[in-house]
mmCIF file of C-alpha atoms and ligand atoms in Angstrom:
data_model
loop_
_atom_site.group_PDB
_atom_site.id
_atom_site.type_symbol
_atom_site.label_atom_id
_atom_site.label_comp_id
_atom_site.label_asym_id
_atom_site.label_seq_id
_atom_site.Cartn_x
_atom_site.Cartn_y
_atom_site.Cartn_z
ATOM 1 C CA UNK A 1 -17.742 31.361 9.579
ATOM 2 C CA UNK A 2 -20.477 31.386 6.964
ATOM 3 C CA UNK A 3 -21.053 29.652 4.357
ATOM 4 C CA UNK A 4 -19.131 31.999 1.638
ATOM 5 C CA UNK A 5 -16.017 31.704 3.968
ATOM 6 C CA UNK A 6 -15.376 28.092 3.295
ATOM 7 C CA UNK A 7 -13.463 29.878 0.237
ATOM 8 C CA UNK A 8 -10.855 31.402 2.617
ATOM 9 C CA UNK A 9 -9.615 27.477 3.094
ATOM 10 C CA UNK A 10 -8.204 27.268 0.064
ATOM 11 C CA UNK A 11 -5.208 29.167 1.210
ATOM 12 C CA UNK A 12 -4.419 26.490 2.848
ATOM 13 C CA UNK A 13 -2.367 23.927 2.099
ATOM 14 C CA UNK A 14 0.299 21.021 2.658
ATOM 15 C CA UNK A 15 1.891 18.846 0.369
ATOM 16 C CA UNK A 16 0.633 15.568 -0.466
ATOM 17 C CA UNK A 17 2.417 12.195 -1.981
ATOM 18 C CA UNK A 18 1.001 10.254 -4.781
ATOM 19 C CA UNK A 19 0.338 7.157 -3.137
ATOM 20 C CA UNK A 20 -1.007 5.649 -0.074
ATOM 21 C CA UNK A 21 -2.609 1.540 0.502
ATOM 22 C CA UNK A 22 -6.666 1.284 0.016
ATOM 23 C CA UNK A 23 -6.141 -0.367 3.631
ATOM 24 C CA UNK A 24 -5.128 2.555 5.295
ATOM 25 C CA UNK A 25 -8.570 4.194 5.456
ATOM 26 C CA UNK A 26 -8.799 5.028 1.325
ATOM 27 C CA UNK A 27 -9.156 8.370 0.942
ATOM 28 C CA UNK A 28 -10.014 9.131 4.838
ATOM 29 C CA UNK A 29 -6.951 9.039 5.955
ATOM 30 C CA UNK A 30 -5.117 11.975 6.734
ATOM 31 C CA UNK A 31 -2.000 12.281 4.323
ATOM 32 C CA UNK A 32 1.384 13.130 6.227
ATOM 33 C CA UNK A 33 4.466 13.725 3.637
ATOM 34 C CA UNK A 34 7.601 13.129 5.318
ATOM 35 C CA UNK A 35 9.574 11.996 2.462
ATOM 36 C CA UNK A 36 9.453 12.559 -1.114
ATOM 37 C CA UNK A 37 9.298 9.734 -3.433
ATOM 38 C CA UNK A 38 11.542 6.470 -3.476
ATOM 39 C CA UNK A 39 15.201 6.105 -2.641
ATOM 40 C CA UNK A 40 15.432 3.308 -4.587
ATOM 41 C CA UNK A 41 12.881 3.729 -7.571
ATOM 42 C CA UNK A 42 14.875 1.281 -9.585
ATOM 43 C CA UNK A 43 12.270 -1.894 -9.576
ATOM 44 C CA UNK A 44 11.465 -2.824 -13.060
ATOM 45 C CA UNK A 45 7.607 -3.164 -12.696
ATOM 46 C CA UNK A 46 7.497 0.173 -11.232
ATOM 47 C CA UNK A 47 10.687 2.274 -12.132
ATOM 48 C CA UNK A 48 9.347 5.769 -13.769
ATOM 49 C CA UNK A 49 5.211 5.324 -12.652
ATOM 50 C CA UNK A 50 4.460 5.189 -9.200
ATOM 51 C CA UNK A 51 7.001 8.630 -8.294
ATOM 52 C CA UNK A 52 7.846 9.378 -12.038
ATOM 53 C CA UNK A 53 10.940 9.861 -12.151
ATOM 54 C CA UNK A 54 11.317 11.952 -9.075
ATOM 55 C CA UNK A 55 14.656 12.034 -7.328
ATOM 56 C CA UNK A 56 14.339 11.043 -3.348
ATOM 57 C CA UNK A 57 14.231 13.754 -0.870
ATOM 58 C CA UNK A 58 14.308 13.477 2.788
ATOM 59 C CA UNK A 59 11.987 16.659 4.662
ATOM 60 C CA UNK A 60 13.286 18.328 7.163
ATOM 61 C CA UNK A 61 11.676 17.901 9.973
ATOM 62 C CA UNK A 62 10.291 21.667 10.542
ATOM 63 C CA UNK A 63 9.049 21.382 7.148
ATOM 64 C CA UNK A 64 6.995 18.544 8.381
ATOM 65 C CA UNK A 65 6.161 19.866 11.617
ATOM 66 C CA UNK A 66 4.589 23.249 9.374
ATOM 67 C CA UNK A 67 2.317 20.662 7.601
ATOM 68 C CA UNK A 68 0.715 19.395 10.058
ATOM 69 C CA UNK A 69 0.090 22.713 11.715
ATOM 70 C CA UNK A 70 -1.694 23.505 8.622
ATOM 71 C CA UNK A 71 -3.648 20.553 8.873
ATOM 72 C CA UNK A 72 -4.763 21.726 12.649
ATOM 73 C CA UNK A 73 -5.658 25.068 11.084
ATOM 74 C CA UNK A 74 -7.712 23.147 8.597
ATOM 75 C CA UNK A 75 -9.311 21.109 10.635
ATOM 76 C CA UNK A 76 -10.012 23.749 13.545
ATOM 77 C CA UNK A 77 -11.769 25.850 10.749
ATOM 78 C CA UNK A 78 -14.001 23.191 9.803
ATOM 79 C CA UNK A 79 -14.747 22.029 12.716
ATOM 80 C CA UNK A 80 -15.758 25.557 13.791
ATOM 81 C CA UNK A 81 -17.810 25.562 10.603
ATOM 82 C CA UNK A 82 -19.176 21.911 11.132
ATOM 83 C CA UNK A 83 -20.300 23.084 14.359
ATOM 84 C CA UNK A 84 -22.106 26.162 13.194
ATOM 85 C CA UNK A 85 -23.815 25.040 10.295
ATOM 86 C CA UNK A 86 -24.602 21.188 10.054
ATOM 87 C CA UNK A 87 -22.290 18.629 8.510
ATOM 88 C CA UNK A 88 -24.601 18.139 5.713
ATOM 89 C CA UNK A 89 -24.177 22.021 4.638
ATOM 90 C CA UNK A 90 -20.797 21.895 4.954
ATOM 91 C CA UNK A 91 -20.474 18.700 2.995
ATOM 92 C CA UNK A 92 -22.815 19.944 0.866
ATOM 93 C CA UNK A 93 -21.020 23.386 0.148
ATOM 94 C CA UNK A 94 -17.768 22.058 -0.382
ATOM 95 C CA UNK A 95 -17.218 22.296 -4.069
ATOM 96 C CA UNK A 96 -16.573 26.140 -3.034
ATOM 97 C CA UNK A 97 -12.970 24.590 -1.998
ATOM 98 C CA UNK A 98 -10.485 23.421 -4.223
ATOM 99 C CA UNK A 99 -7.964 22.840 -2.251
ATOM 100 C CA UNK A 100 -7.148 18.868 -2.000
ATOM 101 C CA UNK A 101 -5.191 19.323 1.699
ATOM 102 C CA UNK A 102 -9.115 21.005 2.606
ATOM 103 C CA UNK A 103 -11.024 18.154 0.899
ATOM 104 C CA UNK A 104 -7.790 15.647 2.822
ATOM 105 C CA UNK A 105 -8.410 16.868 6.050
ATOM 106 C CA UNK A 106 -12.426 17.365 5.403
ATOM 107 C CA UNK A 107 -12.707 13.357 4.924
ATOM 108 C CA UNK A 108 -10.476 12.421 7.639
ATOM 109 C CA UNK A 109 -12.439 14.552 9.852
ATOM 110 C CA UNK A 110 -15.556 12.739 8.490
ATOM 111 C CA UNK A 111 -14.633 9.209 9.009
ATOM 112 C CA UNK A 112 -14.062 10.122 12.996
ATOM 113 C CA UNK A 113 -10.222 11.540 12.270
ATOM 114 C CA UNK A 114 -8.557 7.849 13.486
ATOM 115 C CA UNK A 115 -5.794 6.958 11.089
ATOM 116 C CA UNK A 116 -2.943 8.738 9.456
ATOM 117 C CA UNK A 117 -0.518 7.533 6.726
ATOM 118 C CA UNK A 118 2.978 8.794 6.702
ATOM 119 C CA UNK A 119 3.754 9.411 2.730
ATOM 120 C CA UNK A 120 6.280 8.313 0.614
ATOM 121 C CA UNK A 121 7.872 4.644 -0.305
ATOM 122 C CA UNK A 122 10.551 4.756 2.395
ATOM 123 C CA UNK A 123 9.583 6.835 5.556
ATOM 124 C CA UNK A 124 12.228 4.354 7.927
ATOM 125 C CA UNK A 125 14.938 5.619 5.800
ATOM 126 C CA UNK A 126 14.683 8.821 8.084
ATOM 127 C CA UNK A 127 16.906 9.255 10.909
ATOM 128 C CA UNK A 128 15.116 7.515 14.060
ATOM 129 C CA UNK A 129 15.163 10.445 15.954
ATOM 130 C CA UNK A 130 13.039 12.537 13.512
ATOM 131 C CA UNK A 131 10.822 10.532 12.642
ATOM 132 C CA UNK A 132 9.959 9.543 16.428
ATOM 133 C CA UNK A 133 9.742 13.470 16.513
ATOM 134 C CA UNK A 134 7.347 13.679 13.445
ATOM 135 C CA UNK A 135 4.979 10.738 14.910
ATOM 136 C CA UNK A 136 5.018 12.302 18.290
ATOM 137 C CA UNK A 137 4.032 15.781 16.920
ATOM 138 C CA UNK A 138 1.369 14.473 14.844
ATOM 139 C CA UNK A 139 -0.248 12.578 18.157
ATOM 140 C CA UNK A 140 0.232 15.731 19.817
ATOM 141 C CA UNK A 141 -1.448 17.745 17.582
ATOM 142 C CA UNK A 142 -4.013 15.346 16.582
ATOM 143 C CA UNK A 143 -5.040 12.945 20.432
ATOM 144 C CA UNK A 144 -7.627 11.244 18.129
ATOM 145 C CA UNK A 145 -5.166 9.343 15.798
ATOM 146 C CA UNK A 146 -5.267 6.240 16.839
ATOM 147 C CA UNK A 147 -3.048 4.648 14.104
ATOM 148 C CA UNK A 148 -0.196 5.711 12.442
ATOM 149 C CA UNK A 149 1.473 3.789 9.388
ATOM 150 C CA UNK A 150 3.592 3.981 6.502
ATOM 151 C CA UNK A 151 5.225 2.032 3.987
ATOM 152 C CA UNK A 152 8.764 0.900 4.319
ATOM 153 C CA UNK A 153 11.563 -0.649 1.590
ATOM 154 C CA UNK A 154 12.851 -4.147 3.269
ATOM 155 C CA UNK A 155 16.366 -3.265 2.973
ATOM 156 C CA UNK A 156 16.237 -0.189 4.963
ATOM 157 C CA UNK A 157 14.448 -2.407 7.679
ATOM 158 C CA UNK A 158 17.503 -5.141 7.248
ATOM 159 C CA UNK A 159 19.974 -2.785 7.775
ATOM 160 C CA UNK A 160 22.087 -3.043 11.111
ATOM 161 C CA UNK A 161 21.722 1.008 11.101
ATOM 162 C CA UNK A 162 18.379 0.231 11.207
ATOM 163 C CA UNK A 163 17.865 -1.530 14.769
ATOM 164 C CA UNK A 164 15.383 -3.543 16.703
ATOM 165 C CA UNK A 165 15.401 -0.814 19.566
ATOM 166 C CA UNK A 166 14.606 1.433 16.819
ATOM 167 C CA UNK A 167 11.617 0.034 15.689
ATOM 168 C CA UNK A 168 10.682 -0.561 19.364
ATOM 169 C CA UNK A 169 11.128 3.616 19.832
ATOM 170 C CA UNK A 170 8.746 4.223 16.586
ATOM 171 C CA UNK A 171 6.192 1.616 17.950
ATOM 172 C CA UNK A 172 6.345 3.374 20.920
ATOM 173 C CA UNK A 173 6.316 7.114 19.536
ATOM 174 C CA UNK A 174 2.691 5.551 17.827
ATOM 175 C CA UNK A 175 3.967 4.311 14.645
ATOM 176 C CA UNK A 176 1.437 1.052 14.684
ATOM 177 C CA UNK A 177 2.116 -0.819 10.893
ATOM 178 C CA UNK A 178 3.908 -1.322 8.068
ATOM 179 C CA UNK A 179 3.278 -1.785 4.328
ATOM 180 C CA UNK A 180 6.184 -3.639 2.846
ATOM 181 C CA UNK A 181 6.484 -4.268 -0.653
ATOM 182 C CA UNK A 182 7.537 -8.204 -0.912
ATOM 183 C CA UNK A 183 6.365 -8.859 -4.065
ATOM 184 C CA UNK A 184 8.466 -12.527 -4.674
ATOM 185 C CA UNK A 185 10.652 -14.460 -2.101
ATOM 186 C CA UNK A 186 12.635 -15.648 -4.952
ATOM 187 C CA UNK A 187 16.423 -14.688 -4.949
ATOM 188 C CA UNK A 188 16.530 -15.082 -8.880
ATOM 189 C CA UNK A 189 12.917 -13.193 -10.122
ATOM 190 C CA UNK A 190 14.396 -10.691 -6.880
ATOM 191 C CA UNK A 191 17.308 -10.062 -8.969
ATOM 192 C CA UNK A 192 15.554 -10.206 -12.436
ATOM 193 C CA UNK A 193 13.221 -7.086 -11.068
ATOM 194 C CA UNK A 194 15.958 -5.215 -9.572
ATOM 195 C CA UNK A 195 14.250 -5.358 -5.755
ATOM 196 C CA UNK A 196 17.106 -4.305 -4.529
ATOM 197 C CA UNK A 197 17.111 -6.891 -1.265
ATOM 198 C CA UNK A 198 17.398 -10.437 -1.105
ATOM 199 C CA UNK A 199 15.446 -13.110 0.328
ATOM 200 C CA UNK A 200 17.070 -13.411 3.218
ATOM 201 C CA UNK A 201 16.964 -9.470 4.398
ATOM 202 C CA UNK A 202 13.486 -9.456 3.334
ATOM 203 C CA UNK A 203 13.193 -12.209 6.168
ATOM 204 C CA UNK A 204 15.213 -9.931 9.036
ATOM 205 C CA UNK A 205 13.382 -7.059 7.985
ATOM 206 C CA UNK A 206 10.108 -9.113 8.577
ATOM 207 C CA UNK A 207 11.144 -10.060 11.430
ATOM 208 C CA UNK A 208 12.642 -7.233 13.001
ATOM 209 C CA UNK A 209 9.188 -5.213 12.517
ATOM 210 C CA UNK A 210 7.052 -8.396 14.328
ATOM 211 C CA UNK A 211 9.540 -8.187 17.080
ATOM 212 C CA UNK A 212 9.211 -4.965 17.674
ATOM 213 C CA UNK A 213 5.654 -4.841 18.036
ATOM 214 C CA UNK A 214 4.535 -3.133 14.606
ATOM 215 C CA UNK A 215 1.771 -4.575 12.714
ATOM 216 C CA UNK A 216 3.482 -6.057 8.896
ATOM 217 C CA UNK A 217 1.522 -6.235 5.817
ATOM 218 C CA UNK A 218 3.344 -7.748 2.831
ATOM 219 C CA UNK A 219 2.563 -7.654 -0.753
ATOM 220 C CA UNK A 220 2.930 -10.423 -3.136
ATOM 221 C CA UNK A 221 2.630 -10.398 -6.715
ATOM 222 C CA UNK A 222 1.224 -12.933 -8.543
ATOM 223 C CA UNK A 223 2.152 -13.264 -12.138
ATOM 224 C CA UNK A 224 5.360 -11.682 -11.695
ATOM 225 C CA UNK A 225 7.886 -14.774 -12.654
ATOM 226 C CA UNK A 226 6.030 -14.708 -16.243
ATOM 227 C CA UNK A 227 5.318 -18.220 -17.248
ATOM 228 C CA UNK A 228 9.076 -19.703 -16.694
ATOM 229 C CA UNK A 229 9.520 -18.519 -12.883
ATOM 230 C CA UNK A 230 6.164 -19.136 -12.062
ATOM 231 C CA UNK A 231 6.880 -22.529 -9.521
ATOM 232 C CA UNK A 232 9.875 -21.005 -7.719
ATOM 233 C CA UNK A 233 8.116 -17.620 -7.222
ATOM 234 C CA UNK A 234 5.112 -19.477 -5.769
ATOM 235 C CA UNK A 235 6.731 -21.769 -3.860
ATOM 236 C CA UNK A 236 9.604 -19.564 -2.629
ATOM 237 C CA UNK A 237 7.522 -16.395 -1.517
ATOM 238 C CA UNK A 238 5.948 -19.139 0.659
ATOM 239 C CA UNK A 239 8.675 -19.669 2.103
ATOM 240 C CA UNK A 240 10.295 -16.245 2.986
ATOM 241 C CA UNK A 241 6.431 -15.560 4.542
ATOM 242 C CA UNK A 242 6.335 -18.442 6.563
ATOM 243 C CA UNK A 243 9.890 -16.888 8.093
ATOM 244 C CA UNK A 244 8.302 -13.936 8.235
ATOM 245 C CA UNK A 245 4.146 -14.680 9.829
ATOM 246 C CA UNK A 246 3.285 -11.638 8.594
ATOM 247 C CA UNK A 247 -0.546 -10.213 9.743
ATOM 248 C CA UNK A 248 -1.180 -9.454 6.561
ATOM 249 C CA UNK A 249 -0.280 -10.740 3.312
ATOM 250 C CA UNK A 250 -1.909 -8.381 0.264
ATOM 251 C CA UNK A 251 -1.911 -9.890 -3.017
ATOM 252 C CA UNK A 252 -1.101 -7.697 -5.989
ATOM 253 C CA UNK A 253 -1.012 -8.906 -9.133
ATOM 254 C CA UNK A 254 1.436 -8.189 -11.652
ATOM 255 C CA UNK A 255 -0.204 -5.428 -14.045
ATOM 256 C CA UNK A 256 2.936 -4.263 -15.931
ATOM 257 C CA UNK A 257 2.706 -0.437 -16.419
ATOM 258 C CA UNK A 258 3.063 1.792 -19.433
ATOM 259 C CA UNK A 259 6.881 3.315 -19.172
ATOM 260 C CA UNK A 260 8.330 0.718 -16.769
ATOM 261 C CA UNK A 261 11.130 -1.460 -18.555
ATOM 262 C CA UNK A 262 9.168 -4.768 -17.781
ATOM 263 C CA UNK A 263 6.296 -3.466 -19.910
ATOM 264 C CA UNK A 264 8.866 -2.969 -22.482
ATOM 265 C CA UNK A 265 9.896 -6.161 -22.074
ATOM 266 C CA UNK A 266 6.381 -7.414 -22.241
ATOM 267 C CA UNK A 267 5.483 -5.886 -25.895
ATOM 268 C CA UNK A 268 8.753 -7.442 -27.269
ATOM 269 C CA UNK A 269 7.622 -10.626 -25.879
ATOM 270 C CA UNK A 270 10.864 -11.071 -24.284
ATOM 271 C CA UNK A 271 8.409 -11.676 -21.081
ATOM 272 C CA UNK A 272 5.141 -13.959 -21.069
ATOM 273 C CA UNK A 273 2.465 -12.810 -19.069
ATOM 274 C CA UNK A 274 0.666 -15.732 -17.360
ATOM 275 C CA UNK A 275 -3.064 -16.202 -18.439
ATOM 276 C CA UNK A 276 -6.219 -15.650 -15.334
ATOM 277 C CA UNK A 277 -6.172 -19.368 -14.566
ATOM 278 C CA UNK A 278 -2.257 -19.847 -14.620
ATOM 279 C CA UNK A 279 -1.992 -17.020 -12.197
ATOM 280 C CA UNK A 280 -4.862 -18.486 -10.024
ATOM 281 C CA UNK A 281 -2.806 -22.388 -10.185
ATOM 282 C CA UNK A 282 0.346 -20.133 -9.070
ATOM 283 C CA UNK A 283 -1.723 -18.775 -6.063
ATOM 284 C CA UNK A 284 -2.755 -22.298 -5.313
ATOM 285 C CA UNK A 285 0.711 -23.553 -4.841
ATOM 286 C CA UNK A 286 1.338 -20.679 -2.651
ATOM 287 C CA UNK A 287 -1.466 -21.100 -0.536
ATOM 288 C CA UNK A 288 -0.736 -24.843 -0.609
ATOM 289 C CA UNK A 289 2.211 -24.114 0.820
ATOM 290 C CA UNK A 290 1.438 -20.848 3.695
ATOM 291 C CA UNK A 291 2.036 -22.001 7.078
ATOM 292 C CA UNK A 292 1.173 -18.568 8.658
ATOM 293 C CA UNK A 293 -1.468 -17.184 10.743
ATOM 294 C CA UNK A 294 -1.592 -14.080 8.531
ATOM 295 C CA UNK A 295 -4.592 -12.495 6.916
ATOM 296 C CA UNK A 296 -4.641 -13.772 3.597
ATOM 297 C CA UNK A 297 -6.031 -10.509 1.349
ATOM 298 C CA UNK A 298 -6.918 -9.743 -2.091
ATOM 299 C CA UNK A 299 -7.911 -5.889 -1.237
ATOM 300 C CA UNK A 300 -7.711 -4.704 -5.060
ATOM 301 C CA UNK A 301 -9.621 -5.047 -8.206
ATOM 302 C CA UNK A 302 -6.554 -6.180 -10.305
ATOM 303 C CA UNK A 303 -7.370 -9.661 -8.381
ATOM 304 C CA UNK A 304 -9.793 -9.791 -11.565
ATOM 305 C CA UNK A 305 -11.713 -13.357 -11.039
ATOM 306 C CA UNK A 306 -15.292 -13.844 -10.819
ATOM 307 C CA UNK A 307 -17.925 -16.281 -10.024
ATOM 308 C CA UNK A 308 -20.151 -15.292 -12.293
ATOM 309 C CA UNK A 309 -19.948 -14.828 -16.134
ATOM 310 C CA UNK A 310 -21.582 -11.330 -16.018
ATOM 311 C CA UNK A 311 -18.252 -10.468 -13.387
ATOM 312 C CA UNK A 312 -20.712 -9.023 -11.116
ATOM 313 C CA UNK A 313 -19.091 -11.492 -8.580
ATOM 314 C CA UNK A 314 -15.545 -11.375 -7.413
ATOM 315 C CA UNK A 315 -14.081 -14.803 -6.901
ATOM 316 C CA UNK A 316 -12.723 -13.636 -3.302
ATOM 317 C CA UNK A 317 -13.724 -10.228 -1.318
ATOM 318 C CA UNK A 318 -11.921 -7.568 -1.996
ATOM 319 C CA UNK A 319 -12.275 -6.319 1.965
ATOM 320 C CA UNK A 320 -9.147 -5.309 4.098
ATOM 321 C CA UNK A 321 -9.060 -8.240 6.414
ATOM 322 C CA UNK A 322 -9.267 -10.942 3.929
ATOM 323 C CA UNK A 323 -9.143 -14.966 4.724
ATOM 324 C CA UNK A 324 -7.950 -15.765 8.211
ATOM 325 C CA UNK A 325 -5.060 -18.167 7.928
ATOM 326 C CA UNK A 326 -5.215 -21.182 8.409
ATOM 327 C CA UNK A 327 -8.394 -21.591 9.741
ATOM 328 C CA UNK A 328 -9.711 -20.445 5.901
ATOM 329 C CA UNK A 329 -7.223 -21.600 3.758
ATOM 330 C CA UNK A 330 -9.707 -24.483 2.979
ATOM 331 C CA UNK A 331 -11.955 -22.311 1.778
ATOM 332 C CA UNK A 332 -9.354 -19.892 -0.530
ATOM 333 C CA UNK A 333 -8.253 -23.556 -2.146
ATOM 334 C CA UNK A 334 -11.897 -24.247 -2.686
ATOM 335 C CA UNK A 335 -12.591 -20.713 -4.018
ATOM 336 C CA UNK A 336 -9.464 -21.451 -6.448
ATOM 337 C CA UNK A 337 -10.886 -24.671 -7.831
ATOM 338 C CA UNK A 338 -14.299 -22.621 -8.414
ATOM 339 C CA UNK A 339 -12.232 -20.294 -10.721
ATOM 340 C CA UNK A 340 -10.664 -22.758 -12.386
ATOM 341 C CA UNK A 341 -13.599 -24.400 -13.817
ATOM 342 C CA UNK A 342 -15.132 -21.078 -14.908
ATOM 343 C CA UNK A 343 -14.530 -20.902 -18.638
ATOM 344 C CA UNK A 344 -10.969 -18.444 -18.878
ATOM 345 C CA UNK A 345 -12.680 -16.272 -20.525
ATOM 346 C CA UNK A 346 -14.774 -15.017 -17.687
ATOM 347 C CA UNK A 347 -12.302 -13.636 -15.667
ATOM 348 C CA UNK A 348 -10.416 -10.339 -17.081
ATOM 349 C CA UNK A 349 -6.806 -11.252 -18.589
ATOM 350 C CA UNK A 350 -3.792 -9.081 -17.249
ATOM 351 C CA UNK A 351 -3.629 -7.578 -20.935
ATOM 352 C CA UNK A 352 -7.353 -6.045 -20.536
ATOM 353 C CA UNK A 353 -5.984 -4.484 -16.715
ATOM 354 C CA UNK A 354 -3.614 -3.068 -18.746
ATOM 355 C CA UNK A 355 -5.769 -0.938 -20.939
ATOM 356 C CA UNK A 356 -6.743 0.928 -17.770
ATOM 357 C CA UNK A 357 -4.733 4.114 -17.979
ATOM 358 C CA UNK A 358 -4.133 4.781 -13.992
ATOM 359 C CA UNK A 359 -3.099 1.780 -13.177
HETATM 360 S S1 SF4 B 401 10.861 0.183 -3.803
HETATM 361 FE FE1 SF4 B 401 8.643 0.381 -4.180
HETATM 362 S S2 SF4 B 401 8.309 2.478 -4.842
HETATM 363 FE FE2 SF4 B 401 10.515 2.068 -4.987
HETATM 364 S S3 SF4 B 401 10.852 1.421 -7.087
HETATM 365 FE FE3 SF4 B 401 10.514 -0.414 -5.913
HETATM 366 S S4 SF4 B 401 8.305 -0.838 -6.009
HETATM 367 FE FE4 SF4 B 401 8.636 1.290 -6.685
#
């Protein structure tokens, strides 16, 4: 291949999701679609952004299967081409391809081709079988992946149909974490935001996944009980994750988004968005009351609190592995109280995040 030829990529291509978690290697990991959207897609905070409006759709499994073919023809072409003409020239040339599976697959390649993340909201909701069939397929095709993950609704997880031996099959097929959205262990803000789960199926579902030997990150979101359920969310969420000992626990604070019916909600101040050092006191209680030997993470710029006035300081990294708990929850509590007596006005209120227009 020359250099000219790196057009001929663009005929390739394979369908990519919206969304996958900064943790799972950014935008180096390699993107496998084996659902589209959310089955559920009725959360208040998120209901018409994340998947639009998109109706759920379950793809067969040849369809997936073709996909990550193309991705071997992808990356067998550039590696030819890597080979043959330097990385940097290749790297260097690529704005002659426009297709995003090429520029996918290019980056994964990059960052030693180790990690792939199984696209959409709900990839457990397939039937076992299949998607044992899809992990084992991708291994197959790909020996260097050397973590597979996905995210995953709770309920689906809780459900009987849904069993322990299951998860032990997909752990086994390579399926190595899971990204579960958590976001409160409070029954009544649960119910408020239309989770769709309770607090006590988000605690089997926890479960289930530690048992069977999958790595569990959970996100919480701080700020999402508004100023009246503020205590119970705090305090509650603690204690659905210390049923749970997650690895990871991924704060997320509440941002509400344009189009969602708690942003609605928001402008006709039927809900009251807590203020930077509220939300920091709520995090307080909830570390105050962790008793988990999780990772303790704030991997995301919407944790918006800095140490310095100039904000050229978050208040905690921002790195995928976080606070080790509880050998550091000292120092979270301490980095808490440094935030609190930082003038308000130094740290960026949630109604500023919300003048971003892709979050
Ligand atoms: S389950 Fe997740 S993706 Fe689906 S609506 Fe709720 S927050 Fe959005």
């Amino acid at each position: 291949m020359n250099i000219s030829e790196l057009q001929r990529l663009n005929e390739y291509s394979f369908e990519i999701g919206p969304i996958r978690p900064p943790s799972e290697g950014g935008k180096y990991s390699l993107l496998v679609r084996v659902t589209r959207n959310c089955p559920w897609n009725l959360c208040k905070f998120c209901y018409g952004t994340l998947y639009n409006r998109e109706r759920f759709e379950l793809r067969p499994l040849e369809e997936i299967k073709r996909d990550i073919q193309t991705m071997k023809f992808i990356s067998d072409d550039l590696t030819s081409a890597i080979r043959k003409l330097g990385y940097s020239l290749v790297q260097t040339e690529l704005h002659l391809v426009s297709s995003p599976s090429v520029i996918t697959v290019f980056n994964w390649l990059a960052s030693g081709g180790r990690t792939a993340f199984l696209q959409d909201a709900d990839s457990l909701i397939m039937r076992t079988s299949e998607l044992q069939e899809a992990i084992r397929y991708l291994k197959q095709t790909f020996p260097s992946i050397q973590r597979i993950t996905s995210y995953a609704r709770a309920k689906t997880l809780a459900q009987k149909t849904k069993s322990l031996e299951d998860l032990k099959e997909l752990r086994k097929a390579g399926l190595t974490r899971l990204h579960v959205g958590l976001e409160t262990g409070d029954d009544e803000l649960l119910r408020f935001v239309n989770k769709g789960v309770t607090s006590e199926e988000q605690i089997a579902a926890g479960r289930k996944v530690k048992e069977a030997g999958i790595e569990l990150s959970e996100y919480v979101m701080p700020g999402l009980g508004g100023k009246t359920m503020m205590e119970r969310h705090a305090k509650n969420t603690a204690k659905v994750l210390n049923a749970i000992n997650p690895d990871y626990i991924r704060l997320r604070p509440f941002v509400p988004r344009r189009g969602t019916p708690l942003f609605e909600e928001c402008e006709k101040g039927k809900f009251e968005l807590t203020s930077p050092h509220e939300r920091l006191r709520e995090i307080r209680m909830l570390v105050e009351n962790l008793d988990v030997t999780s990772r303790l993470c704030f991997d995301h710029f919407v944790n918006a609190w800095y140490r310095e006035p100039h904000r050229n300081y978050p208040l905690f990294k921002r790195d995928f592995e976080g606070y080790k708990l509880p050998e550091e929850k000292n120092k979270v509590l301490a980095l808490i109280e440094e935030g609190l007596a930082i003038n308000e006005s130094t740290h960026i209120h949630v109604r500023d995040l919300m003048k971003i227009p892709y979050l």
